[in-house]
Coordinates of C-alpha atoms and ligand atoms in Angstrom, one line a residue:
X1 CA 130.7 168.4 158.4
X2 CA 134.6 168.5 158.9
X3 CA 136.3 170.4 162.0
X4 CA 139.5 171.9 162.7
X5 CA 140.5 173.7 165.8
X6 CA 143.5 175.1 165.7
X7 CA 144.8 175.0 169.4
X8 CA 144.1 172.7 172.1
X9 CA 144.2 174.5 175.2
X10 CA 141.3 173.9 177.7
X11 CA 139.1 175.9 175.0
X12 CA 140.4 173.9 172.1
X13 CA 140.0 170.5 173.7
X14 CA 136.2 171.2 175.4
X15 CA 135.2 172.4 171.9
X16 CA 136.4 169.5 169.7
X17 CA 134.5 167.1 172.5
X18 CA 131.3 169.2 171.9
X19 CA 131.6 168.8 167.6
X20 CA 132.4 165.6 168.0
X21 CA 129.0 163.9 167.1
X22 CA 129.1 166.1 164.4
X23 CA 132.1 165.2 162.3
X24 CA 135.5 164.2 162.1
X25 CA 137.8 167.0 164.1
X26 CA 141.4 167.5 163.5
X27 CA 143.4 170.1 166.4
X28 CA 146.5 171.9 165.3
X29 CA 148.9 172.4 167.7
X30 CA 152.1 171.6 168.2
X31 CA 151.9 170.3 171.8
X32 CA 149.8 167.4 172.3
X33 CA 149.2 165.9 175.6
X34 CA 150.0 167.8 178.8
X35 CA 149.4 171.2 177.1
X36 CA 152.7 172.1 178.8
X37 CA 152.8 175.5 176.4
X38 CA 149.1 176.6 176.9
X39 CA 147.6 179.1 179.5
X40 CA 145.8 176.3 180.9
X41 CA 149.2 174.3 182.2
X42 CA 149.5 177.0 184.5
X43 CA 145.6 177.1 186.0
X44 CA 144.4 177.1 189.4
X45 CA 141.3 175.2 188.1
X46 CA 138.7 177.1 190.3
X47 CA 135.0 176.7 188.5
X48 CA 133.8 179.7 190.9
X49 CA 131.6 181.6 189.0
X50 CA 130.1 183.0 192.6
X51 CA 133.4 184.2 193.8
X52 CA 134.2 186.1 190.6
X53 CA 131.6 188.6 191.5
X54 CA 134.0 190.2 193.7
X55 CA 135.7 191.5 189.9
X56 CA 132.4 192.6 189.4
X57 CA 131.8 191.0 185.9
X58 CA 128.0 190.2 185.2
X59 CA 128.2 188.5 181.8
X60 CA 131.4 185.5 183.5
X61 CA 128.5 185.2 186.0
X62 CA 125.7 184.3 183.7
X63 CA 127.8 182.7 181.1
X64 CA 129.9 181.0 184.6
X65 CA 126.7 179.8 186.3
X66 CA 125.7 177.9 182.6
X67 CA 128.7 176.8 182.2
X68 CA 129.2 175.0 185.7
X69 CA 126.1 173.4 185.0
X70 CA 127.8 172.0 182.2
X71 CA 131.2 170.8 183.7
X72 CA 129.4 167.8 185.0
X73 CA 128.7 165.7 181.7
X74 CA 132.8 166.7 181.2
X75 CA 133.6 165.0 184.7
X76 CA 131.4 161.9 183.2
X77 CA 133.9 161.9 179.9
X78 CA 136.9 162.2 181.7
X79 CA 137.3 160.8 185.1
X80 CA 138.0 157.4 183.6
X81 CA 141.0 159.0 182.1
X82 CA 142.5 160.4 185.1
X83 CA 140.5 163.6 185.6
X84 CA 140.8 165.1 189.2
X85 CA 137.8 167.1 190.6
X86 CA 135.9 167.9 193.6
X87 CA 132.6 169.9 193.7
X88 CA 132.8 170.6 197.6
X89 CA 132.3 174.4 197.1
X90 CA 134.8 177.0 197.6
X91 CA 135.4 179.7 200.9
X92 CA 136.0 183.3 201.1
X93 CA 138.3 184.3 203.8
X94 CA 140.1 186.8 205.5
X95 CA 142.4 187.3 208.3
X96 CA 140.5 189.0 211.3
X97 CA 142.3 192.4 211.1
X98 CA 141.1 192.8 207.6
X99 CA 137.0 191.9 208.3
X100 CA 135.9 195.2 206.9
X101 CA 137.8 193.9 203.8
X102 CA 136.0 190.4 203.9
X103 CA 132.6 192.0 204.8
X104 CA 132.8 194.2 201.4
X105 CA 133.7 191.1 199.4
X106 CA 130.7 189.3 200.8
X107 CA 128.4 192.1 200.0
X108 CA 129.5 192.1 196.4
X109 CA 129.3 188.1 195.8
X110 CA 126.2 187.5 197.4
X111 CA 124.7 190.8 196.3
X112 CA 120.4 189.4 195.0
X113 CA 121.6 185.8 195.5
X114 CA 119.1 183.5 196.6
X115 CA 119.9 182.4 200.1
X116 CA 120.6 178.8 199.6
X117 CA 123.6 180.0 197.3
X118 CA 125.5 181.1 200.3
X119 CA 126.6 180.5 203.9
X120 CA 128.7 182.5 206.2
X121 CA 130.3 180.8 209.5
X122 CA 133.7 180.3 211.4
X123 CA 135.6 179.5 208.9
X124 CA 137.1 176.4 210.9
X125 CA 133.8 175.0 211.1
X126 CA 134.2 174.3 207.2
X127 CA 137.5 173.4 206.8
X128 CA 138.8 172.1 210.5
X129 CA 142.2 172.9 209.9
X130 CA 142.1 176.4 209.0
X131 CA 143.7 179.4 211.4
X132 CA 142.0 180.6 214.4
X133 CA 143.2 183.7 213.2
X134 CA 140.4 183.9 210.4
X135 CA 137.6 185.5 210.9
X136 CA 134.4 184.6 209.5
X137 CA 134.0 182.1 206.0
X138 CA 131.8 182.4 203.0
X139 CA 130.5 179.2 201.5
X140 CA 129.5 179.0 198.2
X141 CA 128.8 175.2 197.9
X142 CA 128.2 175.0 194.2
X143 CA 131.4 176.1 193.1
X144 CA 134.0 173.3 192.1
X145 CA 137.5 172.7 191.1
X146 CA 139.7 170.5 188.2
X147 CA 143.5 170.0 188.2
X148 CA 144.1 171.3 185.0
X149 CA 147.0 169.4 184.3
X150 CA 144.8 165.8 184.8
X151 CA 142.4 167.5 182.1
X152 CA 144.3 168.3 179.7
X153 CA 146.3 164.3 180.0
X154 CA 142.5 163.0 180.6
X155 CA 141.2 165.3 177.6
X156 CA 143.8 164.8 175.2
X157 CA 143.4 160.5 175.4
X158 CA 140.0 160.9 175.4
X159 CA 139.6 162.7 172.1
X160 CA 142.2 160.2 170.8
X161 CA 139.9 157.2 171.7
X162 CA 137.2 159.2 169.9
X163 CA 138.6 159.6 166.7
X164 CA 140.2 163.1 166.5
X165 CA 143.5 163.7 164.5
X166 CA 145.6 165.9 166.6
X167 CA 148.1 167.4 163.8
X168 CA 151.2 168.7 165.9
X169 CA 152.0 171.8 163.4
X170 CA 152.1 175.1 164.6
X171 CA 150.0 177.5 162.3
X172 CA 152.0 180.6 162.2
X173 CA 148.6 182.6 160.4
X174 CA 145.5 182.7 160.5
X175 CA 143.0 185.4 160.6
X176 CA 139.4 187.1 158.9
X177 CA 140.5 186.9 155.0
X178 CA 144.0 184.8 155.9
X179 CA 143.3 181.3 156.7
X180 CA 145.5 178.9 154.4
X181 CA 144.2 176.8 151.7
X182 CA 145.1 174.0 153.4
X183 CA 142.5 174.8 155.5
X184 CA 139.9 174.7 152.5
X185 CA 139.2 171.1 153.8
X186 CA 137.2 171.7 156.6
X187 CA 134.2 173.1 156.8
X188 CA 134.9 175.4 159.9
X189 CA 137.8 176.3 161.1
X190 CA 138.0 177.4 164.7
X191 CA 140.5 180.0 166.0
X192 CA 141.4 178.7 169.8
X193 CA 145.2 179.7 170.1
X194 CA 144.7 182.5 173.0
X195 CA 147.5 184.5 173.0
X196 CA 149.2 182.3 170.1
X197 CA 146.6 184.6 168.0
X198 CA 148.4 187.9 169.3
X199 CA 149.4 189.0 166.2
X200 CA 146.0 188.4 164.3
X201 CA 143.7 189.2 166.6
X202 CA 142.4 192.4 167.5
X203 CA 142.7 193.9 171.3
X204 CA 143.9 190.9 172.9
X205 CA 146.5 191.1 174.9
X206 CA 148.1 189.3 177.7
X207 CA 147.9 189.3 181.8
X208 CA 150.4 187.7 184.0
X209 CA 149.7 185.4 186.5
X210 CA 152.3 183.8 189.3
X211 CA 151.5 180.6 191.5
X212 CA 153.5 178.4 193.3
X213 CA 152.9 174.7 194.2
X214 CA 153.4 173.3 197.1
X215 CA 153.7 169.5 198.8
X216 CA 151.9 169.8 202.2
X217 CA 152.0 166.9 203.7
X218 CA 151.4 168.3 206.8
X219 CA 147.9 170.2 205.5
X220 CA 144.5 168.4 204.9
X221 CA 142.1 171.2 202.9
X222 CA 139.4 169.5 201.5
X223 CA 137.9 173.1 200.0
X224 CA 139.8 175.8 197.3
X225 CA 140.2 179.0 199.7
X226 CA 140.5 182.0 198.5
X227 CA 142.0 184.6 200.9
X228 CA 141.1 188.4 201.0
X229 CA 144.2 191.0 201.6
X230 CA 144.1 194.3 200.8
X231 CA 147.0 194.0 198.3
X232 CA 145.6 190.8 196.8
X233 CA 143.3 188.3 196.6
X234 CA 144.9 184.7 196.3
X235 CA 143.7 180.9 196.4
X236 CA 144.7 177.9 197.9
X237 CA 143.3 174.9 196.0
X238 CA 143.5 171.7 196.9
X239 CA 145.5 168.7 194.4
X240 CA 145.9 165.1 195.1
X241 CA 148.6 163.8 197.3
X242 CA 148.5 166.8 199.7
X243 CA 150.1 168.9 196.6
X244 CA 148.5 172.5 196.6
X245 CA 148.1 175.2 193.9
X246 CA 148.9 178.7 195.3
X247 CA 147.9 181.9 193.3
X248 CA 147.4 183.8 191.2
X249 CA 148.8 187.0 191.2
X250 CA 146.9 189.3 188.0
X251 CA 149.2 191.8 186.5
X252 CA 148.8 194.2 183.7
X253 CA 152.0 193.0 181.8
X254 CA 152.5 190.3 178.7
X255 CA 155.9 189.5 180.6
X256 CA 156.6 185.9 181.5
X257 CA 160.0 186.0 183.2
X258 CA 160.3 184.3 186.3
X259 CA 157.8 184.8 189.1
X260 CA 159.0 188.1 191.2
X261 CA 160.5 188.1 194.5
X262 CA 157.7 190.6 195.9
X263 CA 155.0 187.7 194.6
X264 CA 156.5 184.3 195.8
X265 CA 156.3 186.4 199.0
X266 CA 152.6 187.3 198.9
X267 CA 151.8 183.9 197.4
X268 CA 153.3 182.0 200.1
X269 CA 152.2 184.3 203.4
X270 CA 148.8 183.8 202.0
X271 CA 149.1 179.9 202.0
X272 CA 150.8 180.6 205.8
X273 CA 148.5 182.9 207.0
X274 CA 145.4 180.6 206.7
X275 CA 147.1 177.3 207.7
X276 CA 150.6 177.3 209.7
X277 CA 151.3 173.3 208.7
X278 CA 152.6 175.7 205.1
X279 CA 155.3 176.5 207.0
X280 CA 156.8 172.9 206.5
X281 CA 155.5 172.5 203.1
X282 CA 158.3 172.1 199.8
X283 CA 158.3 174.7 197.0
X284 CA 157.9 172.2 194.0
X285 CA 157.1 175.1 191.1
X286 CA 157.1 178.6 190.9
X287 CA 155.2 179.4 187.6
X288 CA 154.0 182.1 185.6
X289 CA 151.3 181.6 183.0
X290 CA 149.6 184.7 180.3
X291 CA 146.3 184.8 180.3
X292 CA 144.8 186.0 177.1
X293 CA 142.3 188.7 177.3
X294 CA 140.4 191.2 175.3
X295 CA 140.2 195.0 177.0
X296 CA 136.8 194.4 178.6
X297 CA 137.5 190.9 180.2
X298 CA 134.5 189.3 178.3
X299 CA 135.4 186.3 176.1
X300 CA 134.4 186.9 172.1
X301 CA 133.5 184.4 168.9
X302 CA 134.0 186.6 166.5
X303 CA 132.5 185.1 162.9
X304 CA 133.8 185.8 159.4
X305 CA 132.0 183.2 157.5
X306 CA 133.4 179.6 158.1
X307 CA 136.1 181.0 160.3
X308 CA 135.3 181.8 163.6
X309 CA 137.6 183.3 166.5
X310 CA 137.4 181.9 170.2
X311 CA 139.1 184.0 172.3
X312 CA 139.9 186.2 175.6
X313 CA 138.6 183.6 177.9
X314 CA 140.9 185.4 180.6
X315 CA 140.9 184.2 183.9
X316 CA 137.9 182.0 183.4
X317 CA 138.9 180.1 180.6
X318 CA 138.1 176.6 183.1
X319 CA 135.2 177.7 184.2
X320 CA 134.2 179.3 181.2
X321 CA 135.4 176.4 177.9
X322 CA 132.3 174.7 178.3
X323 CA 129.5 177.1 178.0
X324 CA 131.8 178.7 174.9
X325 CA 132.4 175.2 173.8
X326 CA 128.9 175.0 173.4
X327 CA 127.8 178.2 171.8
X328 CA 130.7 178.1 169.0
X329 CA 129.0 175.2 167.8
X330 CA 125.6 176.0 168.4
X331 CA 126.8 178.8 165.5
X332 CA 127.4 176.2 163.0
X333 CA 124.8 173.8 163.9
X334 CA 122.2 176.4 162.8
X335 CA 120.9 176.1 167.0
X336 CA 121.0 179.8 168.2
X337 CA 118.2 179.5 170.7
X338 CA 120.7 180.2 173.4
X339 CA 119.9 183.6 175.5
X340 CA 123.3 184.3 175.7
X341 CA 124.1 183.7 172.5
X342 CA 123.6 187.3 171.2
X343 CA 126.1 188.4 174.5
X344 CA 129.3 187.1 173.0
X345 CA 128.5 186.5 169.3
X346 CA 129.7 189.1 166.9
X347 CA 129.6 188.9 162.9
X348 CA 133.0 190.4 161.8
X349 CA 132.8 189.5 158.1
Ligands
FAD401 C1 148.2 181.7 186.5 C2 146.8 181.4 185.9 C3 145.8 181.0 186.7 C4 144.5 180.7 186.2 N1 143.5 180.2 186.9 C5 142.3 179.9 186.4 C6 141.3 179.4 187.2 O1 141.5 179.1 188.4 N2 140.1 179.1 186.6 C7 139.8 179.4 185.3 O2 138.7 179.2 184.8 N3 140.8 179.9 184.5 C8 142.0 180.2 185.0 N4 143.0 180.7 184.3 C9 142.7 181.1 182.9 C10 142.8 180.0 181.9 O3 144.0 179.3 182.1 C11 142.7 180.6 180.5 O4 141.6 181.4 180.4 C12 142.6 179.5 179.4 O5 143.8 178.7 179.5 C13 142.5 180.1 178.0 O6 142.2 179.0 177.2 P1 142.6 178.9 175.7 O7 142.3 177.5 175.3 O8 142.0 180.0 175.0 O9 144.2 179.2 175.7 P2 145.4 178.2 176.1 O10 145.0 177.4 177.3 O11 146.6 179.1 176.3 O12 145.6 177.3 174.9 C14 146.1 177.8 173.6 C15 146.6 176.6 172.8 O13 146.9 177.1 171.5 C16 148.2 176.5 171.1 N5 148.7 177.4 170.1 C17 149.3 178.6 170.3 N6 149.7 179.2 169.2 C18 149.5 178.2 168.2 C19 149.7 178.2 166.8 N7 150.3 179.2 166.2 N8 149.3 177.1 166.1 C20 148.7 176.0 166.8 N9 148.5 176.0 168.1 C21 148.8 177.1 168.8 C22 149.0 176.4 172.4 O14 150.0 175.4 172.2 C23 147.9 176.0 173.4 O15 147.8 174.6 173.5 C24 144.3 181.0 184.8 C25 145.3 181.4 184.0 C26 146.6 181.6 184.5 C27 147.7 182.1 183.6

């Protein structure tokens, strides 16, 4: 069988690994590489599939605690080609005024979770460095983070080792009962473009998200921390060389102007608020990333005979490329023994 995947985002890249030992794969898109264009360029990276239950989304938590079981065969791939990644777990936190805030969100994530998924203490006995002026932590030790900008350099060589043709062409249309001859050469064709596929796919629209990164030398987090406020709930993730991602804000708007004033703000008291050594930190990029979504938040792979749609992987498209990865092929590789399968599979021919 011959491939094409026709974007290679995080979803576009994890899915031409997983055909791989099935045929040859070509990717369209017109930026190789770093992915500088994609969604994923502007990622915090967090694989926290626990912590998302505060959004109250039950299929990203089934689908999310697959797919993290997953991410460690990709960490096996790519960390000889520069992939960074820590599975350390994550924390919940909260500054002490707001503990009725924090208490809420910790009802809601651990909410019929076995009791070795969760642990709740000072937060400085987790992270030493933290502020005395948190209150109390969660831990949720399985989750994990990637820098998604070392995935998509570490993804993108490693496909190119493998074999994979990455066309850099832009393809300007392509939907149910519109794909271009050209494309008669493949046997599937995948649709991974996210929001590139506005204009031929239905319900899928765009949500803004800001984040900031900082160098801190002055800060040693070993742990992504997300912090609780009522007007927000942001993280601070950990990169190499005492860089940290900060964000992100989620907004109902397809806009990617600049990030706003009212944002930077929130973005950088949160980073202040848990750790003072911020204060010192340099702003090294304000950035704003779309990420694309369908109206209920759940990702699709919507099949109209050899061309399938991958789409409206949202705010979990990290977390979430793998397990989707895996049950886009499992389509065309006759293998639909998955239970969630049927969840995010729809026939649209
Ligand atoms: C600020 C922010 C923070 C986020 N944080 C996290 C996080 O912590 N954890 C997490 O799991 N997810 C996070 N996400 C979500 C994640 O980034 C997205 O869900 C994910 O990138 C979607 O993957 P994708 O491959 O579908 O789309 P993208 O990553 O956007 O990739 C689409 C690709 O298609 C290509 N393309 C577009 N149009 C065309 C065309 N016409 N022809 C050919 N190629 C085309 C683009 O060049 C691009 O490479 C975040 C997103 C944002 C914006």
């Amino acid at each position: 069988m011959k491939f094409a995947v026709v974007g290679g985002g995080v979803l576009g890249r994890t899915l031409a690994m997983e055909l791989l030992p099935y045929g040859p794969v070509d990717i369209w898109d017109p930026h190789p590489k770093n992915g500088r264009e994609s969604s994923a360029y502007q990622a915090g990276g967090m694989l926290a599939p626990y912590s998302e239950r505060e959004k109250g989304e039950p299929q990203v938590f089934a689908l999310g605690k697959a797919s993290l079981e997953l991410w460690p065969q990709l960490f096996d791939k790519l960390s000889k080609f520069g992939l960074h990644h820590q599975s350390q777990g994550s924390l919940i936190v909260a500054h002490r005024r707001d503990h009725g805030l924090w208490h809420e969100v910790r009802d809601k994530v651990c909410h019929s979770l076995p009791d070795q998924s969760f642990e709740e203490g000072p937060a400085h006995h987790y992270e030493a460095e933290l502020s005395a002026n948190l209150g109390k932590a969660l831990f949720l030790p399985q989750e994990a983070h990637v820098d998604p900008r070392s995935f998509l350099e570490a993804s993108y060589s490693f496909l190119l080792e493998h074999g994979v043709q990455w066309i850099q062409e832009r393809v300007p249309q392509l939907a149910p009962g519109n794909v271009p001859v050209l494309f008669d050469q493949y046997d599937y064709t995948f649709d991974c473009r996210g929001l590139g596929a506005l204009q031929d796919t239905e319900d899928l629209r765009g949500v803004r998200g800001e984040a900031a990164i900082v160098h801190a030398p002055q800060v040693n987090l070993h742990r992504p921390v997300r912090v609780m406020h009522p007007r927000y709930s942001l993280y601070v993730v950990p990169r190499p060389n005492n860089r940290y991602y900060l964000g992100a804000t989620q907004i109902e708007s397809s806009s990617n102007s600049p990030v706003t004033l009212r944002s930077g703000l929130e973005i950088l008291s949160a980073a202040f608020a848990i750790h003072p050594g911020f204060a010192e930190s340099h702003i090294e990029e304000l950035c704003v990333g779309l990420r694309p979504a369908f109206f209920d938040n759940n990702p699709e792979i919507r099949v109209s005979g050899r061309f399938i749609q991958v789409n409206g992987l949202f705010r979990h498209g990290f977390l979430l490329s793998p397990i989707i990865a895996h049950l886009a092929a499992a389509h065309v590789l006759g293998n639909h023994d998955q239970q969630l399968f049927d969840t995010i599979v729809k026939d649209i021919s």
